[in-house]
Short mmCIF file of C-alpha atoms in Angstrom, two decimals:
data_model
loop_
_atom_site.label_atom_id
_atom_site.label_comp_id
_atom_site.label_asym_id
_atom_site.label_seq_id
_atom_site.Cartn_x
_atom_site.Cartn_y
_atom_site.Cartn_z
CA UNK A 1 5.40 6.07 -12.54
CA UNK A 2 7.29 3.28 -10.84
CA UNK A 3 10.01 2.80 -13.49
CA UNK A 4 10.73 6.46 -13.85
CA UNK A 5 10.89 6.99 -10.08
CA UNK A 6 13.31 4.14 -9.72
CA UNK A 7 15.55 5.74 -12.37
CA UNK A 8 15.35 9.11 -10.56
CA UNK A 9 16.29 7.63 -7.17
CA UNK A 10 19.00 5.48 -8.71
CA UNK A 11 20.60 8.51 -10.27
CA UNK A 12 20.48 10.59 -7.10
CA UNK A 13 20.92 7.96 -4.41
CA UNK A 14 22.38 4.77 -5.81
CA UNK A 15 20.97 1.27 -6.25
CA UNK A 16 21.21 0.27 -2.60
CA UNK A 17 18.47 2.61 -1.50
CA UNK A 18 16.20 2.45 -4.58
CA UNK A 19 13.74 -0.10 -3.24
CA UNK A 20 13.40 1.43 0.12
CA UNK A 21 12.99 4.97 -1.02
CA UNK A 22 10.46 4.21 -3.76
CA UNK A 23 8.46 1.91 -1.51
CA UNK A 24 8.37 4.39 1.37
CA UNK A 25 7.39 7.11 -0.99
CA UNK A 26 4.58 5.19 -2.43
CA UNK A 27 3.28 4.27 0.99
CA UNK A 28 3.16 8.01 1.81
CA UNK A 29 1.40 8.68 -1.51
CA UNK A 30 -1.18 6.10 -0.55
CA UNK A 31 -1.66 7.53 2.87
CA UNK A 32 -1.87 11.10 1.53
CA UNK A 33 -3.88 10.27 -1.57
CA UNK A 34 -6.68 12.50 -0.35
CA UNK A 35 -4.24 15.40 -0.39
CA UNK A 36 -3.10 14.81 -3.93
CA UNK A 37 -3.80 17.65 -6.32
CA UNK A 38 -6.97 17.21 -8.24
CA UNK A 39 -5.22 18.57 -11.33
CA UNK A 40 -3.47 15.62 -12.97
CA UNK A 41 -0.73 17.97 -14.32
CA UNK A 42 0.29 18.80 -10.75
CA UNK A 43 0.11 15.22 -9.38
CA UNK A 44 3.39 14.13 -10.87
CA UNK A 45 5.24 16.97 -9.19
CA UNK A 46 3.42 16.23 -5.94
CA UNK A 47 4.65 12.60 -6.11
CA UNK A 48 8.23 13.76 -6.87
CA UNK A 49 8.06 16.03 -3.93
CA UNK A 50 7.40 13.11 -1.63
CA UNK A 51 10.10 11.06 -3.34
CA UNK A 52 12.65 13.86 -2.84
CA UNK A 53 11.74 14.06 0.81
CA UNK A 54 12.24 10.34 1.27
CA UNK A 55 15.40 10.40 -0.78
CA UNK A 56 16.82 13.22 1.46
CA UNK A 57 16.06 11.14 4.52
CA UNK A 58 17.70 8.05 3.11
CA UNK A 59 20.83 9.94 2.01
CA UNK A 60 21.08 11.47 5.38
CA UNK A 61 20.77 8.12 7.09
CA UNK A 62 23.35 6.65 4.79
CA UNK A 63 25.72 9.52 5.38
CA UNK A 64 25.34 9.01 9.13
CA UNK A 65 26.16 5.32 8.76
CA UNK A 66 29.15 6.04 6.68
CA UNK A 67 30.45 8.57 9.21
CA UNK A 68 30.42 5.96 12.01
CA UNK A 69 31.79 3.21 9.86
CA UNK A 70 35.46 2.74 9.43
CA UNK A 71 37.26 4.31 6.53
CA UNK A 72 37.95 0.82 5.16
CA UNK A 73 34.19 -0.03 5.03
CA UNK A 74 33.39 3.41 3.53
CA UNK A 75 36.00 2.81 0.84
CA UNK A 76 34.66 -0.57 0.17
CA UNK A 77 31.20 0.79 -0.36
CA UNK A 78 32.47 3.33 -2.86
CA UNK A 79 34.54 0.68 -4.65
CA UNK A 80 31.54 -1.61 -5.18
CA UNK A 81 30.78 -0.05 -8.47
CA UNK A 82 32.57 -1.19 -11.53
CA UNK A 83 34.21 1.86 -12.96
CA UNK A 84 33.66 0.50 -16.41
CA UNK A 85 29.87 0.41 -16.22
CA UNK A 86 27.29 3.15 -16.36
CA UNK A 87 26.89 3.11 -12.63
CA UNK A 88 30.23 4.77 -12.37
CA UNK A 89 29.05 7.50 -14.79
CA UNK A 90 25.89 7.98 -12.63
CA UNK A 91 28.01 8.37 -9.52
CA UNK A 92 30.24 10.83 -11.25
CA UNK A 93 27.25 12.83 -12.33
CA UNK A 94 25.91 12.72 -8.82
CA UNK A 95 29.26 13.99 -7.47
CA UNK A 96 29.20 17.02 -9.78
CA UNK A 97 25.58 17.87 -9.13
CA UNK A 98 26.26 17.61 -5.33
CA UNK A 99 28.55 20.61 -5.81
CA UNK A 100 25.47 22.81 -6.58
CA UNK A 101 23.56 24.48 -3.79
CA UNK A 102 20.60 22.41 -2.65
CA UNK A 103 17.82 24.61 -4.15
CA UNK A 104 19.52 24.73 -7.55
CA UNK A 105 20.35 21.03 -7.45
CA UNK A 106 16.81 20.11 -6.68
CA UNK A 107 15.54 22.09 -9.68
CA UNK A 108 18.12 20.59 -12.00
CA UNK A 109 17.41 17.07 -10.85
CA UNK A 110 13.67 17.34 -11.37
CA UNK A 111 13.77 19.35 -14.62
CA UNK A 112 16.59 17.54 -16.44
CA UNK A 113 17.02 14.16 -14.83
CA UNK A 114 13.34 13.48 -14.12
CA UNK A 115 12.04 15.47 -17.05
CA UNK A 116 9.36 17.28 -15.11
CA UNK A 117 7.80 20.45 -16.54
CA UNK A 118 8.43 23.73 -14.78
CA UNK A 119 5.01 23.63 -13.16
CA UNK A 120 5.64 20.08 -11.96
CA UNK A 121 9.00 21.11 -10.47
CA UNK A 122 7.36 24.06 -8.82
CA UNK A 123 4.75 21.71 -7.35
CA UNK A 124 7.41 19.27 -6.07
CA UNK A 125 9.57 22.04 -4.56
CA UNK A 126 6.58 24.09 -3.33
CA UNK A 127 7.82 27.22 -5.01
CA UNK A 128 6.73 29.35 -7.96
CA UNK A 129 7.48 28.61 -11.55
CA UNK A 130 9.47 31.80 -11.75
CA UNK A 131 11.63 30.68 -8.86
CA UNK A 132 12.26 27.39 -10.67
CA UNK A 133 13.43 29.20 -13.81
CA UNK A 134 15.65 31.41 -11.69
CA UNK A 135 17.21 28.43 -10.00
CA UNK A 136 17.82 26.75 -13.30
CA UNK A 137 19.46 29.76 -14.74
CA UNK A 138 21.71 30.16 -11.71
CA UNK A 139 22.48 26.42 -11.72
CA UNK A 140 23.56 26.54 -15.39
CA UNK A 141 25.93 29.37 -14.81
CA UNK A 142 27.35 27.73 -11.62
CA UNK A 143 27.66 24.39 -13.35
CA UNK A 144 29.67 25.84 -16.20
CA UNK A 145 32.06 27.46 -13.77
CA UNK A 146 32.37 24.32 -11.76
CA UNK A 147 33.13 22.29 -14.90
CA UNK A 148 35.62 24.81 -16.00
CA UNK A 149 37.37 24.76 -12.65
CA UNK A 150 37.63 20.96 -12.98
CA UNK A 151 39.34 21.44 -16.32
CA UNK A 152 36.41 20.41 -18.43
CA UNK A 153 35.88 23.76 -20.06
CA UNK A 154 36.60 22.34 -23.53
CA UNK A 155 33.18 20.59 -23.41
CA UNK A 156 31.29 23.64 -22.22
CA UNK A 157 28.45 24.53 -24.56
CA UNK A 158 26.14 27.48 -24.41
CA UNK B 1 -2.73 30.84 -20.26
CA UNK B 2 -1.65 34.51 -20.43
CA UNK B 3 1.07 35.79 -22.74
CA UNK B 4 3.25 36.29 -19.69
CA UNK B 5 2.75 32.71 -18.68
CA UNK B 6 3.56 31.53 -22.17
CA UNK B 7 6.69 33.72 -22.21
CA UNK B 8 7.75 32.38 -18.84
CA UNK B 9 7.27 28.84 -19.95
CA UNK B 10 9.29 29.47 -23.05
CA UNK B 11 12.17 30.88 -20.96
CA UNK B 12 12.02 27.92 -18.59
CA UNK B 13 11.98 25.43 -21.53
CA UNK B 14 14.93 27.14 -23.11
CA UNK B 15 16.81 27.05 -19.79
CA UNK B 16 16.08 23.32 -19.34
CA UNK B 17 17.21 22.63 -22.91
CA UNK B 18 20.45 24.52 -22.44
CA UNK B 19 21.12 22.83 -19.09
CA UNK B 20 20.39 19.45 -20.63
CA UNK B 21 22.74 20.14 -23.47
CA UNK B 22 25.49 21.25 -21.04
CA UNK B 23 24.99 18.24 -18.79
CA UNK B 24 24.80 15.81 -21.69
CA UNK B 25 28.05 17.16 -23.10
CA UNK B 26 29.73 16.39 -19.85
CA UNK B 27 28.14 12.97 -19.38
CA UNK B 28 26.09 14.18 -16.49
CA UNK B 29 22.89 12.56 -17.74
CA UNK B 30 24.09 9.02 -18.22
CA UNK B 31 21.62 6.31 -19.08
CA UNK B 32 20.52 3.93 -16.33
CA UNK B 33 21.86 0.39 -16.81
CA UNK B 34 19.15 -2.02 -17.93
CA UNK B 35 19.73 -4.24 -15.02
CA UNK B 36 18.36 -1.53 -12.71
CA UNK B 37 15.06 -1.20 -14.61
CA UNK B 38 11.97 -2.10 -12.72
CA UNK B 39 11.09 -5.76 -13.11
CA UNK B 40 7.68 -7.30 -12.44
CA UNK B 41 9.17 -8.73 -9.21
CA UNK B 42 10.26 -5.23 -8.14
CA UNK B 43 6.76 -4.00 -8.67
CA UNK B 44 5.33 -7.00 -6.87
CA UNK B 45 7.54 -6.30 -3.88
CA UNK B 46 6.60 -2.64 -3.99
CA UNK B 47 2.87 -3.40 -3.91
CA UNK B 48 3.38 -5.96 -1.17
CA UNK B 49 5.14 -3.32 0.94
CA UNK B 50 2.35 -0.87 0.30
CA UNK B 51 -0.16 -3.44 1.42
CA UNK B 52 1.82 -4.48 4.49
CA UNK B 53 2.14 -0.87 5.47
CA UNK B 54 -1.62 -0.35 4.97
CA UNK B 55 -2.38 -3.42 7.07
CA UNK B 56 0.13 -2.38 9.81
CA UNK B 57 -1.25 1.11 9.80
CA UNK B 58 -4.77 -0.21 10.12
CA UNK B 59 -3.85 -2.18 13.22
CA UNK B 60 -1.91 0.70 14.63
CA UNK B 61 1.58 -0.32 13.77
CA UNK B 62 2.63 2.83 12.01
CA UNK B 63 2.36 6.32 13.42
CA UNK B 64 0.15 8.27 11.18
CA UNK B 65 1.09 11.92 11.12
CA UNK B 66 -1.24 12.74 8.33
CA UNK B 67 -4.96 12.24 7.84
CA UNK B 68 -5.90 8.78 6.72
CA UNK B 69 -9.09 7.43 5.31
CA UNK B 70 -11.41 6.07 7.99
CA UNK B 71 -13.06 3.09 6.62
CA UNK B 72 -13.92 -0.37 7.90
CA UNK B 73 -10.88 -2.55 7.77
CA UNK B 74 -11.34 -4.81 4.89
CA UNK B 75 -12.91 -2.15 2.72
CA UNK B 76 -9.93 0.02 3.49
CA UNK B 77 -7.58 -2.74 2.35
CA UNK B 78 -9.57 -3.06 -0.78
CA UNK B 79 -9.20 0.63 -1.33
CA UNK B 80 -5.51 0.46 -0.49
CA UNK B 81 -4.97 -2.27 -3.06
CA UNK B 82 -6.80 -0.33 -5.70
CA UNK B 83 -5.05 2.89 -4.74
CA UNK B 84 -1.70 1.13 -4.87
CA UNK B 85 -2.42 -0.24 -8.27
CA UNK B 86 -3.56 3.22 -9.46
CA UNK B 87 -0.50 4.85 -8.04
CA UNK B 88 2.04 2.38 -9.32
CA UNK B 89 0.73 2.00 -12.77
CA UNK B 90 -0.19 5.60 -13.22
CA UNK B 91 -2.96 8.02 -12.42
CA UNK B 92 -5.06 7.56 -15.45
CA UNK B 93 -7.66 4.89 -14.92
CA UNK B 94 -7.54 4.34 -18.57
CA UNK B 95 -4.11 2.73 -18.43
CA UNK B 96 -5.39 -0.03 -16.14
CA UNK B 97 -6.53 -2.83 -18.34
CA UNK B 98 -9.12 -5.44 -17.61
CA UNK B 99 -8.40 -6.48 -14.04
CA UNK B 100 -10.57 -9.56 -14.15
CA UNK B 101 -7.81 -11.54 -15.94
CA UNK B 102 -6.16 -12.37 -12.67
CA UNK B 103 -9.18 -12.39 -10.35
CA UNK B 104 -10.00 -15.41 -8.23
CA UNK B 105 -12.82 -17.57 -9.29
CA UNK B 106 -15.94 -16.49 -7.49
CA UNK B 107 -17.43 -18.81 -4.90
CA UNK B 108 -20.94 -20.01 -5.43
CA UNK B 109 -23.74 -19.51 -3.00
CA UNK B 110 -26.85 -21.58 -2.64
CA UNK B 111 -29.39 -18.72 -2.13
CA UNK B 112 -28.24 -15.87 -4.37
CA UNK B 113 -25.30 -13.95 -5.64
CA UNK B 114 -23.56 -10.63 -4.75
CA UNK B 115 -25.49 -8.85 -7.49
CA UNK B 116 -28.72 -9.82 -5.72
CA UNK B 117 -27.34 -8.39 -2.48
CA UNK B 118 -26.57 -5.14 -4.18
CA UNK B 119 -30.06 -4.89 -5.78
CA UNK B 120 -31.88 -5.78 -2.59
CA UNK B 121 -33.21 -9.10 -3.99
CA UNK B 122 -31.31 -11.28 -1.52
CA UNK B 123 -33.29 -12.30 1.60
CA UNK B 124 -32.63 -11.15 5.06
CA UNK B 125 -29.82 -12.83 6.96
CA UNK B 126 -31.57 -12.46 10.32
CA UNK B 127 -32.42 -16.19 10.69
CA UNK B 128 -29.15 -17.46 9.51
CA UNK B 129 -27.14 -15.17 11.75
CA UNK B 130 -29.37 -15.95 14.72
CA UNK B 131 -28.61 -19.63 14.17
CA UNK B 132 -24.94 -18.89 13.82
CA UNK B 133 -25.04 -16.90 17.05
CA UNK B 134 -26.56 -19.88 18.85
CA UNK B 135 -24.01 -22.23 17.38
CA UNK B 136 -21.16 -20.02 18.47
CA UNK B 137 -22.63 -19.57 21.94
CA UNK B 138 -22.84 -23.32 22.38
CA UNK B 139 -19.22 -23.94 21.73
CA UNK B 140 -17.11 -25.25 24.62
CA UNK B 141 -14.78 -22.72 26.23
CA UNK B 142 -11.65 -22.09 24.05
CA UNK B 143 -8.36 -23.41 25.45
CA UNK B 144 -5.84 -20.79 26.36
CA UNK B 145 -2.53 -22.56 26.60
CA UNK B 146 -0.84 -19.26 26.63
CA UNK B 147 -1.57 -15.54 26.82
CA UNK B 148 -0.63 -14.47 23.30
CA UNK B 149 -3.34 -14.15 20.71
CA UNK B 150 -2.40 -15.61 17.32
CA UNK B 151 -4.38 -15.02 14.13
CA UNK B 152 -3.35 -16.36 10.70
CA UNK B 153 -4.96 -15.74 7.39
CA UNK B 154 -4.48 -16.15 3.68
CA UNK B 155 -5.59 -13.76 1.08
CA UNK B 156 -5.21 -12.56 -2.38
CA UNK B 157 -3.84 -9.17 -3.33
CA UNK B 158 -3.54 -7.36 -6.58
CA UNK B 159 -0.18 -7.64 -8.40
CA UNK B 160 1.00 -5.32 -11.02
CA UNK B 161 3.10 -6.22 -13.95
CA UNK B 162 5.78 -3.46 -13.94
CA UNK B 163 7.02 -4.03 -17.49
CA UNK B 164 3.59 -3.69 -18.97
CA UNK B 165 2.26 -1.34 -16.24
CA UNK B 166 -0.88 -3.44 -16.16
CA UNK B 167 -2.80 -5.32 -13.58
CA UNK B 168 -2.08 -8.98 -14.22
CA UNK B 169 -3.09 -11.10 -11.24
CA UNK B 170 -3.96 -11.41 -7.61
CA UNK B 171 -1.41 -13.27 -5.56
CA UNK B 172 -1.90 -15.07 -2.26
CA UNK B 173 -0.35 -13.62 0.89
CA UNK B 174 -0.10 -15.35 4.23
CA UNK B 175 -0.46 -13.03 7.24
CA UNK B 176 0.36 -13.98 10.83
CA UNK B 177 -0.32 -11.66 13.73
CA UNK B 178 0.61 -12.19 17.34
CA UNK B 179 -0.68 -9.94 20.12
CA UNK B 180 1.06 -10.16 23.44
CA UNK B 181 -0.59 -9.28 26.76
CA UNK B 182 1.22 -5.95 26.96
CA UNK B 183 -0.19 -4.91 23.57
CA UNK B 184 3.02 -5.50 21.64
CA UNK B 185 2.65 -7.39 18.44
CA UNK B 186 4.35 -9.02 15.55
CA UNK B 187 2.97 -9.22 12.06
CA UNK B 188 4.58 -11.27 9.31
CA UNK B 189 3.46 -11.50 5.79
CA UNK B 190 4.76 -13.85 3.15
CA UNK B 191 3.68 -15.05 -0.21
CA UNK B 192 1.95 -18.34 -0.20
CA UNK B 193 1.70 -20.98 -2.89
CA UNK B 194 -0.52 -20.00 -5.78
CA UNK B 195 -4.11 -20.77 -5.61
CA UNK B 196 -5.41 -23.68 -7.64
CA UNK B 197 -6.94 -22.70 -10.89
CA UNK B 198 -10.41 -23.34 -9.46
CA UNK B 199 -9.87 -20.61 -6.91
CA UNK B 200 -9.30 -22.79 -3.86
CA UNK B 201 -6.33 -22.51 -1.60
CA UNK B 202 -3.63 -25.09 -1.90
CA UNK B 203 -3.62 -27.18 1.31
CA UNK B 204 0.23 -26.80 1.49
CA UNK B 205 0.30 -23.05 1.23
CA UNK B 206 0.13 -22.42 4.90
CA UNK B 207 3.15 -24.53 5.56
CA UNK B 208 5.19 -22.76 2.84
CA UNK B 209 8.13 -20.81 4.08
CA UNK B 210 8.92 -19.30 0.85
CA UNK B 211 8.95 -15.64 0.10
CA UNK B 212 8.95 -13.88 3.43
CA UNK B 213 8.09 -10.32 2.74
CA UNK B 214 8.03 -8.46 5.97
CA UNK B 215 7.99 -8.64 9.74
CA UNK B 216 6.70 -5.69 11.70
CA UNK B 217 7.45 -5.54 15.43
CA UNK B 218 5.10 -3.28 17.36
CA UNK B 219 6.01 -1.90 20.83
CA UNK B 220 4.01 -2.50 23.97
CA UNK B 221 0.57 -0.81 24.03
CA UNK B 222 0.38 -0.66 20.28
CA UNK B 223 -2.67 -2.88 20.29
CA UNK B 224 -5.45 -3.54 22.78
CA UNK B 225 -4.72 -7.07 23.92
CA UNK B 226 -7.79 -7.00 26.29
CA UNK B 227 -10.27 -5.86 23.63
CA UNK B 228 -12.04 -9.21 23.16
CA UNK B 229 -12.41 -9.76 26.85
CA UNK B 230 -13.52 -6.19 27.40
CA UNK B 231 -16.17 -5.75 24.68
CA UNK B 232 -19.69 -6.16 25.99
CA UNK B 233 -21.68 -9.36 25.28
CA UNK B 234 -24.99 -7.50 25.50
CA UNK B 235 -25.96 -6.96 21.85
CA UNK B 236 -27.21 -3.39 22.34
CA UNK B 237 -24.08 -2.35 24.29
CA UNK B 238 -21.85 -4.11 21.78
CA UNK B 239 -23.63 -2.48 18.83
CA UNK B 240 -22.93 0.93 20.48
CA UNK B 241 -19.25 -0.02 20.89
CA UNK B 242 -18.89 -1.22 17.30
CA UNK B 243 -20.49 1.91 15.88
CA UNK B 244 -18.11 4.02 18.07
CA UNK B 245 -15.15 2.13 16.53
CA UNK B 246 -16.34 3.23 13.11
CA UNK B 247 -16.51 6.91 14.24
CA UNK B 248 -15.78 9.18 11.30
CA UNK B 249 -17.89 7.20 8.90
CA UNK B 250 -21.48 8.35 8.11
CA UNK B 251 -22.88 5.37 9.97
CA UNK B 252 -26.22 7.04 10.53
CA UNK B 253 -26.68 7.93 6.90
CA UNK B 254 -28.71 4.90 5.92
CA UNK B 255 -28.96 1.11 6.28
CA UNK B 256 -26.11 0.44 3.93
CA UNK B 257 -23.70 2.59 5.80
CA UNK B 258 -24.83 1.34 9.18
CA UNK B 259 -24.28 -2.22 8.01
CA UNK B 260 -20.92 -1.22 6.51
CA UNK B 261 -19.80 0.34 9.82
CA UNK B 262 -20.90 -2.68 11.90
CA UNK B 263 -19.37 -5.27 9.62
CA UNK B 264 -16.15 -3.26 9.34
CA UNK B 265 -15.85 -3.06 13.03
CA UNK B 266 -16.74 -6.75 13.56
CA UNK B 267 -14.04 -7.78 11.09
CA UNK B 268 -11.48 -5.55 12.61
CA UNK B 269 -11.92 -7.52 15.87
CA UNK B 270 -12.37 -11.06 14.44
CA UNK B 271 -9.58 -10.81 11.88
CA UNK B 272 -7.06 -9.57 14.38
CA UNK B 273 -7.94 -11.15 17.66
CA UNK B 274 -8.67 -14.58 19.09
CA UNK B 275 -12.22 -13.78 19.96
CA UNK B 276 -14.09 -15.90 22.51
CA UNK B 277 -17.09 -17.67 21.15
CA UNK B 278 -19.53 -15.68 23.32
CA UNK B 279 -18.23 -12.44 21.77
CA UNK B 280 -18.55 -13.93 18.30
CA UNK B 281 -22.12 -14.94 19.11
CA UNK B 282 -22.84 -11.42 20.21
CA UNK B 283 -21.47 -10.05 17.01
CA UNK B 284 -23.69 -12.24 14.93
CA UNK B 285 -26.65 -11.24 17.08
CA UNK B 286 -25.87 -7.57 16.36
CA UNK B 287 -25.65 -8.22 12.61
CA UNK B 288 -28.90 -10.26 12.67
CA UNK B 289 -30.78 -7.08 13.61
CA UNK B 290 -29.41 -5.16 10.69
CA UNK B 291 -31.70 -4.95 7.67
CA UNK B 292 -28.76 -4.23 5.45
CA UNK B 293 -27.21 -7.71 6.06
CA UNK B 294 -28.46 -10.17 3.50
CA UNK B 295 -28.29 -14.00 3.18
CA UNK B 296 -26.37 -15.69 0.34
CA UNK B 297 -26.78 -19.28 1.51
CA UNK B 298 -24.40 -22.06 1.97
CA UNK B 299 -21.03 -22.27 0.28
CA UNK B 300 -17.65 -23.90 0.43
CA UNK B 301 -14.81 -21.55 1.40
CA UNK B 302 -11.49 -21.39 -0.23
CA UNK B 303 -9.96 -23.81 2.23
CA UNK B 304 -12.64 -26.35 1.38
CA UNK B 305 -14.72 -25.77 4.57
CA UNK B 306 -18.47 -25.52 4.56
CA UNK B 307 -19.74 -22.15 5.33
CA UNK B 308 -22.75 -19.95 5.59
CA UNK B 309 -22.50 -16.71 3.67
CA UNK B 310 -24.04 -13.35 4.51
CA UNK B 311 -23.25 -10.07 2.77
CA UNK B 312 -23.76 -6.38 2.75
CA UNK B 313 -24.40 -4.25 -0.34
CA UNK B 314 -22.12 -1.40 -1.37
CA UNK B 315 -22.50 1.60 0.89
CA UNK B 316 -24.27 4.52 -0.76
CA UNK B 317 -21.79 6.38 -2.83
CA UNK B 318 -19.10 3.64 -2.85
CA UNK B 319 -17.54 4.32 -6.28
CA UNK B 320 -16.33 0.73 -6.57
CA UNK B 321 -19.76 -0.86 -5.91
CA UNK B 322 -18.31 -3.64 -3.78
CA UNK B 323 -20.34 -6.29 -1.93
CA UNK B 324 -18.71 -7.53 1.26
CA UNK B 325 -19.32 -11.26 1.94
CA UNK B 326 -18.74 -12.94 5.33
CA UNK B 327 -18.35 -16.72 5.47
CA UNK B 328 -19.11 -18.28 8.85
CA UNK B 329 -18.79 -21.90 9.96
CA UNK B 330 -22.17 -23.53 10.45
CA UNK B 331 -20.65 -26.01 12.90
CA UNK B 332 -18.76 -23.57 15.12
CA UNK B 333 -20.08 -20.13 14.33
CA UNK B 334 -16.55 -18.78 13.80
CA UNK B 335 -15.67 -16.46 11.04
CA UNK B 336 -14.01 -18.38 8.14
CA UNK B 337 -13.24 -15.56 5.81
CA UNK B 338 -14.43 -12.58 3.79
CA UNK B 339 -14.74 -11.87 0.10
CA UNK B 340 -14.95 -8.53 -1.70
CA UNK B 341 -16.89 -8.79 -4.86
CA UNK B 342 -16.69 -5.64 -6.97
CA UNK B 343 -19.67 -5.35 -9.25
CA UNK B 344 -18.27 -2.48 -11.28
CA UNK B 345 -15.27 -0.17 -10.93
CA UNK B 346 -14.17 2.46 -13.37
CA UNK B 347 -10.71 2.53 -11.90
CA UNK B 348 -10.24 -1.23 -12.29
CA UNK B 349 -12.35 -1.48 -15.40
CA UNK B 350 -14.60 -4.01 -13.91
CA UNK B 351 -18.12 -4.28 -15.34
CA UNK B 352 -18.98 -7.79 -14.24
CA UNK B 353 -18.90 -9.07 -10.62
CA UNK B 354 -15.25 -9.82 -9.84
CA UNK B 355 -13.55 -11.01 -6.58
CA UNK B 356 -11.08 -8.27 -5.90
CA UNK B 357 -9.93 -9.37 -2.51
CA UNK B 358 -10.48 -12.22 -0.16
CA UNK B 359 -9.23 -13.26 3.28
CA UNK B 360 -9.47 -16.87 4.53
CA UNK B 361 -8.94 -17.29 8.25
CA UNK B 362 -6.80 -20.23 8.98
CA UNK B 363 -6.02 -19.86 12.71
CA UNK B 364 -7.42 -17.91 15.56
CA UNK B 365 -6.06 -19.14 18.91
CA UNK B 366 -4.04 -18.48 21.99
CA UNK B 367 -0.37 -19.49 22.07
CA UNK B 368 2.38 -19.36 24.61
CA UNK B 369 4.71 -16.85 22.95
CA UNK B 370 4.95 -14.50 20.05
CA UNK B 371 6.23 -16.42 17.04
CA UNK B 372 4.72 -19.74 18.17
CA UNK B 373 1.75 -21.23 16.34
CA UNK B 374 0.39 -23.54 19.03
#
């Protein structure tokens, strides 16, 4: 799972926190291995739930640091990415998804970006499969409206 | 699965497909640049961090808000390494290939082998341990130029090849631990030079400064700096204390578990503290009375030092069937190191005796300050 979790954290958090988040998550996985679901189909979601928790902590810490840093430093951090490479695309995707409410964004990240099944997403988010589907439906509608509001309606499909 | 469940899954799958289509059309699912893919080095670092956390947690460095396994120290680290491998490479044991490809060469013992220990064919270690206790007790008092305990060791830990998601080797790690009088501590771990192909440590590995992996600073009262002075020298009282340290394990279940508990507690002291010789002697006396501790004979440890090897069989129900070997100096009675020999493990696909972990003690002394080595 290491490669796919790295990709997931990179998409949602950026390269500077990938190593820490993934490592800390795996340490928690090791410590809590006795709590892991016996059903292998649920374990992946369980691991992603831990990763999301660590990711949220890391992002909160980063935001805190950015708030206390000077605007110049914050700008420099943002400008580290080369607009011409795929990292800029990842950052743009993150910006758009961050416009979604937390619950919907979580479901979208796990179902679409991580490729988890509905049951795995439900395990990760500790909710029902029905709730996951509902969040995805709402997210799709909201995303379409957000994209339209940004003048990207010509691309909207579905 | 009911028809309602199937219908629900279909709806969810359609929703995900529609979302993916929408997001793809708007470039919201960009590919991850190849340079950010996990490399073998990334995976190595990840495993090293897990092992460091496991070690730090075991010595009390990390608050543990959740239940943790209660096992004797070295066995726990073995389990940690195996668990880390399983977690990182995937949950299916079937994806873990033959682990013996990267295993250290087994040491040889004059009087038997780990398989004989497991099968009960190895002789009792009573006489050997009694002699070792006498030797330790006869040592001159240890100098204490300072009040900080310093213990250093070298060991091999599993490494995973991230690209191939396979276990490829065991790599050496140097661990240094300082315990100050107030119970604060520092632990550093760094990769050492590779072992020689014959399984012996390079003599320059300890001096290598390459590859510092971690430094953990523990606040005051994190560890018990007075433990080795406080533990009783009377074997019966010491045995009681050691068994209490293993509380949570089924030490009373049978001889194998009792030996596992005692050896685990002994190692948790000797591998982390600068133990006085009289305490070490008392420890060997305690183990001499244990029928579960068997004699393997003389050997040469991975630092090239002569040693006497004793071992305990796998505890009843141990799924990895691992024999724990302790190597003790016949000239000083001090612990030289430990070896874990896994006889068979479904998770690691081991079906012949394989060294899955070892620790070679290189220093156990008192120094003037944390960070100093003399």
